[in-house]
PDB file of C-alpha atoms in Angstrom:
ATOM      1  CA  MET A1264      72.935 106.120  91.864  1.00  0.00           C
ATOM      2  CA  LYS A1265      73.269 107.796  95.229  1.00  0.00           C
ATOM      3  CA  THR A1266      76.842 109.043  95.647  1.00  0.00           C
ATOM      4  CA  LYS A1267      78.508 108.258  98.951  1.00  0.00           C
ATOM      5  CA  ILE A1268      81.802 106.966 100.287  1.00  0.00           C
ATOM      6  CA  LEU A1269      82.440 103.509  98.811  1.00  0.00           C
ATOM      7  CA  LYS A1270      82.781 100.930 101.575  1.00  0.00           C
ATOM      8  CA  THR A1271      82.123  97.612  99.876  1.00  0.00           C
ATOM      9  CA  GLU A1272      83.250  95.850  96.728  1.00  0.00           C
ATOM     10  CA  GLN A1273      79.669  95.965  95.440  1.00  0.00           C
ATOM     11  CA  GLU A1274      79.467  99.747  95.884  1.00  0.00           C
ATOM     12  CA  TYR A1275      82.823 100.032  94.103  1.00  0.00           C
ATOM     13  CA  ASN A1276      81.600  97.865  91.204  1.00  0.00           C
ATOM     14  CA  ASP A1277      78.361  99.859  90.963  1.00  0.00           C
ATOM     15  CA  ALA A1278      80.301 103.134  90.807  1.00  0.00           C
ATOM     16  CA  CYS A1279      82.598 101.760  88.087  1.00  0.00           C
ATOM     17  CA  GLU A1280      79.586 100.556  86.128  1.00  0.00           C
ATOM     18  CA  ARG A1281      77.918 103.971  86.449  1.00  0.00           C
ATOM     19  CA  ILE A1282      81.081 105.718  85.195  1.00  0.00           C
ATOM     20  CA  TYR A1283      81.179 103.324  82.239  1.00  0.00           C
ATOM     21  CA  THR A1284      77.512 104.032  81.498  1.00  0.00           C
ATOM     22  CA  LEU A1285      78.062 107.782  81.656  1.00  0.00           C
ATOM     23  CA  ILE A1286      81.057 107.616  79.326  1.00  0.00           C
ATOM     24  CA  ASN A1287      79.230 105.487  76.761  1.00  0.00           C
ATOM     25  CA  SER A1288      75.798 107.109  77.000  1.00  0.00           C
ATOM     26  CA  ASN A1289      76.539 110.028  74.748  1.00  0.00           C
ATOM     27  CA  GLU A1290      78.289 110.358  71.403  1.00  0.00           C
ATOM     28  CA  ASN A1291      79.595 113.781  72.370  1.00  0.00           C
ATOM     29  CA  ALA A1292      82.075 114.431  75.132  1.00  0.00           C
ATOM     30  CA  ILE A1293      80.539 115.076  78.528  1.00  0.00           C
ATOM     31  CA  GLU A1294      81.006 118.680  79.611  1.00  0.00           C
ATOM     32  CA  SER A1295      82.709 118.926  83.006  1.00  0.00           C
ATOM     33  CA  ASP A1296      80.205 121.484  84.309  1.00  0.00           C
ATOM     34  CA  SER A1297      77.138 119.449  83.280  1.00  0.00           C
ATOM     35  CA  PRO A1298      75.292 117.292  85.844  1.00  0.00           C
ATOM     36  CA  GLU A1299      76.694 114.144  84.189  1.00  0.00           C
ATOM     37  CA  GLY A1300      80.211 115.596  84.186  1.00  0.00           C
ATOM     38  CA  GLU A1301      80.017 116.497  87.848  1.00  0.00           C
ATOM     39  CA  GLU A1302      78.622 113.063  88.730  1.00  0.00           C
ATOM     40  CA  MET A1303      81.400 111.352  86.788  1.00  0.00           C
ATOM     41  CA  GLU A1304      84.063 113.496  88.455  1.00  0.00           C
ATOM     42  CA  LEU A1305      82.701 112.742  91.921  1.00  0.00           C
ATOM     43  CA  LEU A1306      82.391 109.018  91.213  1.00  0.00           C
ATOM     44  CA  SER A1307      85.927 108.969  89.805  1.00  0.00           C
ATOM     45  CA  LEU A1308      87.283 110.494  93.017  1.00  0.00           C
ATOM     46  CA  LEU A1309      85.377 107.968  95.121  1.00  0.00           C
ATOM     47  CA  VAL A1310      86.611 105.070  92.989  1.00  0.00           C
ATOM     48  CA  GLU A1311      90.190 106.356  93.179  1.00  0.00           C
ATOM     49  CA  LYS A1312      89.986 106.627  96.977  1.00  0.00           C
ATOM     50  CA  TYR A1313      88.583 103.091  97.261  1.00  0.00           C
ATOM     51  CA  GLU A1314      91.314 101.697  94.982  1.00  0.00           C
ATOM     52  CA  GLN A1315      94.074 103.419  96.964  1.00  0.00           C
ATOM     53  CA  GLU A1316      92.750 101.906 100.180  1.00  0.00           C
ATOM     54  CA  HIS A1317      92.045  98.399  98.879  1.00  0.00           C
ATOM     55  CA  TYR A1318      94.377  97.826  95.931  1.00  0.00           C
ATOM     56  CA  SER A1319      97.716  99.280  96.927  1.00  0.00           C
ATOM     57  CA  VAL A1320     100.395  99.094  94.277  1.00  0.00           C
ATOM     58  CA  GLU A1321     103.955  98.723  95.442  1.00  0.00           C
ATOM     59  CA  ALA A1322     106.819 100.317  93.575  1.00  0.00           C
ATOM     60  CA  PRO A1323     108.480  97.838  91.236  1.00  0.00           C
ATOM     61  CA  ASN A1324     111.800  96.211  91.910  1.00  0.00           C
ATOM     62  CA  PRO A1325     114.514  98.655  90.701  1.00  0.00           C
ATOM     63  CA  ILE A1326     115.916  96.148  88.191  1.00  0.00           C
ATOM     64  CA  GLU A1327     112.456  95.462  86.784  1.00  0.00           C
ATOM     65  CA  ALA A1328     111.833  99.225  86.526  1.00  0.00           C
ATOM     66  CA  ILE A1329     115.053  99.672  84.565  1.00  0.00           C
ATOM     67  CA  LYS A1330     114.311  96.740  82.250  1.00  0.00           C
ATOM     68  CA  PHE A1331     110.748  97.977  81.708  1.00  0.00           C
ATOM     69  CA  ARG A1332     111.971 101.479  80.796  1.00  0.00           C
ATOM     70  CA  MET A1333     114.627 100.057  78.491  1.00  0.00           C
ATOM     71  CA  ASP A1334     111.930  98.007  76.767  1.00  0.00           C
ATOM     72  CA  GLN A1335     109.668 101.062  76.470  1.00  0.00           C
ATOM     73  CA  MET A1336     112.466 103.074  74.869  1.00  0.00           C
ATOM     74  CA  ASN A1337     113.721 100.128  72.785  1.00  0.00           C
ATOM     75  CA  LEU A1338     117.176 100.310  74.382  1.00  0.00           C
ATOM     76  CA  LYS A1339     119.883  97.659  74.590  1.00  0.00           C
ATOM     77  CA  GLN A1340     122.333  97.216  77.441  1.00  0.00           C
ATOM     78  CA  SER A1341     125.036  98.829  75.324  1.00  0.00           C
ATOM     79  CA  ASP A1342     122.811 101.909  74.900  1.00  0.00           C
ATOM     80  CA  VAL A1343     122.560 102.495  78.662  1.00  0.00           C
ATOM     81  CA  ALA A1344     126.105 101.417  79.541  1.00  0.00           C
ATOM     82  CA  PRO A1345     127.305 105.042  80.026  1.00  0.00           C
ATOM     83  CA  LEU A1346     124.753 105.451  82.830  1.00  0.00           C
ATOM     84  CA  PHE A1347     126.244 102.469  84.665  1.00  0.00           C
ATOM     85  CA  GLY A1348     129.930 102.991  83.975  1.00  0.00           C
ATOM     86  CA  GLY A1349     130.400 100.410  81.238  1.00  0.00           C
ATOM     87  CA  GLU A1350     128.877  97.374  79.572  1.00  0.00           C
ATOM     88  CA  THR A1351     130.191  94.917  82.152  1.00  0.00           C
ATOM     89  CA  ARG A1352     128.743  96.939  85.016  1.00  0.00           C
ATOM     90  CA  VAL A1353     125.302  97.285  83.383  1.00  0.00           C
ATOM     91  CA  SER A1354     125.195  93.516  82.917  1.00  0.00           C
ATOM     92  CA  GLU A1355     126.153  92.930  86.548  1.00  0.00           C
ATOM     93  CA  VAL A1356     123.452  95.319  87.788  1.00  0.00           C
ATOM     94  CA  LEU A1357     120.722  93.923  85.550  1.00  0.00           C
ATOM     95  CA  HIS A1358     121.574  90.382  86.704  1.00  0.00           C
ATOM     96  CA  GLY A1359     121.500  91.358  90.384  1.00  0.00           C
ATOM     97  CA  LYS A1360     125.222  90.822  90.958  1.00  0.00           C
ATOM     98  CA  ARG A1361     125.976  94.463  91.728  1.00  0.00           C
ATOM     99  CA  PRO A1362     123.802  97.018  93.546  1.00  0.00           C
ATOM    100  CA  LEU A1363     122.836 100.360  92.067  1.00  0.00           C
ATOM    101  CA  THR A1364     125.007 103.240  93.216  1.00  0.00           C
ATOM    102  CA  LEU A1365     123.674 106.676  94.034  1.00  0.00           C
ATOM    103  CA  LYS A1366     125.278 108.002  90.838  1.00  0.00           C
ATOM    104  CA  MET A1367     123.544 105.315  88.747  1.00  0.00           C
ATOM    105  CA  ILE A1368     120.194 106.097  90.388  1.00  0.00           C
ATOM    106  CA  ILE A1369     120.528 109.809  89.664  1.00  0.00           C
ATOM    107  CA  LEU A1370     121.583 109.213  86.045  1.00  0.00           C
ATOM    108  CA  LEU A1371     118.778 106.695  85.419  1.00  0.00           C
ATOM    109  CA  ASN A1372     116.284 109.183  86.791  1.00  0.00           C
ATOM    110  CA  ARG A1373     117.700 112.102  84.802  1.00  0.00           C
ATOM    111  CA  TYR A1374     118.255 110.424  81.430  1.00  0.00           C
ATOM    112  CA  LEU A1375     115.611 107.690  81.347  1.00  0.00           C
ATOM    113  CA  GLY A1376     112.981 109.330  83.542  1.00  0.00           C
ATOM    114  CA  ILE A1377     112.689 106.374  85.906  1.00  0.00           C
ATOM    115  CA  PRO A1378     111.072 107.650  89.128  1.00  0.00           C
ATOM    116  CA  LEU A1379     113.430 107.793  92.089  1.00  0.00           C
ATOM    117  CA  GLU A1380     110.865 105.861  94.160  1.00  0.00           C
ATOM    118  CA  SER A1381     111.144 102.936  91.751  1.00  0.00           C
ATOM    119  CA  LEU A1382     114.921 102.923  91.909  1.00  0.00           C
ATOM    120  CA  VAL A1383     115.186 103.220  95.687  1.00  0.00           C
ATOM    121  CA  SER A1384     112.161 101.709  97.439  1.00  0.00           C
ATOM    122  CA  GLY A1385     112.587  98.216  96.079  1.00  0.00           C
ATOM    123  CA  ASN A1386     115.960  97.793  97.761  1.00  0.00           C
ATOM    124  CA  LYS A1387     115.123  95.310 100.530  1.00  0.00           C
ATOM    125  CA  GLU A1388     118.787  94.790 101.490  1.00  0.00           C
ATOM    126  CA  VAL A1389     119.042  98.197 103.166  1.00  0.00           C
ATOM    127  CA  LYS A1390     117.813  97.780 106.725  1.00  0.00           C
ATOM    128  CA  LEU A1391     118.298  99.468 110.052  1.00  0.00           C
ATOM    129  CA  GLU A1392     119.423  97.370 112.987  1.00  0.00           C
ATOM    130  CA  PRO A1393     116.504  96.624 115.365  1.00  0.00           C
ATOM    131  CA  GLU A1394     117.902  98.588 118.326  1.00  0.00           C
ATOM    132  CA  LYS A1395     118.584 101.667 116.166  1.00  0.00           C
ATOM    133  CA  ARG A1396     115.139 101.357 114.609  1.00  0.00           C
ATOM    134  CA  GLU A1397     113.497 101.275 118.046  1.00  0.00           C
ATOM    135  CA  LYS A1398     115.508 104.311 119.136  1.00  0.00           C
ATOM    136  CA  LEU A1399     114.325 106.241 116.065  1.00  0.00           C
ATOM    137  CA  LEU A1400     110.703 105.248 116.606  1.00  0.00           C
ATOM    138  CA  ARG A1401     110.776 106.765 120.089  1.00  0.00           C
ATOM    139  CA  ILE A1402     111.057 110.207 118.463  1.00  0.00           C
ATOM    140  CA  GLU A1403     107.513 111.532 118.200  1.00  0.00           C
ATOM    141  CA  SER A1404     107.779 113.163 114.748  1.00  0.00           C
ATOM    142  CA  ILE A1405     109.302 110.027 113.207  1.00  0.00           C
ATOM    143  CA  LYS A1406     106.736 107.829 114.946  1.00  0.00           C
ATOM    144  CA  GLU A1407     103.933 109.990 113.508  1.00  0.00           C
ATOM    145  CA  TYR A1408     105.435 109.786 110.020  1.00  0.00           C
ATOM    146  CA  PHE A1409     105.501 105.995 110.145  1.00  0.00           C
ATOM    147  CA  SER A1410     101.987 105.772 111.521  1.00  0.00           C
ATOM    148  CA  GLY A1411     100.772 107.522 108.333  1.00  0.00           C
ATOM    149  CA  SER A1412      99.868 105.528 105.237  1.00  0.00           C
ATOM    150  CA  ARG A1413     102.700 106.924 103.076  1.00  0.00           C
ATOM    151  CA  ALA A1414     105.606 105.227 104.828  1.00  0.00           C
ATOM    152  CA  ALA A1415     106.508 101.574 104.781  1.00  0.00           C
ATOM    153  CA  MET A1416     107.805 100.043 107.969  1.00  0.00           C
ATOM    154  CA  ILE A1417     110.951  98.030 107.267  1.00  0.00           C
TER     155      ILE A1417
END
């Protein structure tokens, strides 16, 4: 397979198939400095780039992230109540009746390892008024930041 930037779904599928073939073609592990190892590394980078461009994954809803982590760690609401300020408060948060506070976000990140991005980015209620947003976007450095692929325009 000729390695090049993947531009179509077919090229992506071919690259994935080639990686699969390389992985399963040998009983021994592929050495990273061998021709097969280098080809697999290059194809993996190309596949990753294609997936980032075509299959973006949004951060989960903060409540779903908390529930997922609790499930992973086999925790009950009563187990995490100290992070929320009590059993009533944890129930209210997990049922969407109370928003996460900054303190809760920090504690969930510190003690459960939930990424800050998962706890913050899903909050769709926090918005900037249109006139203030426009004023901010007139500032060149902020405008450049938002024109990049890492920021979401809200």
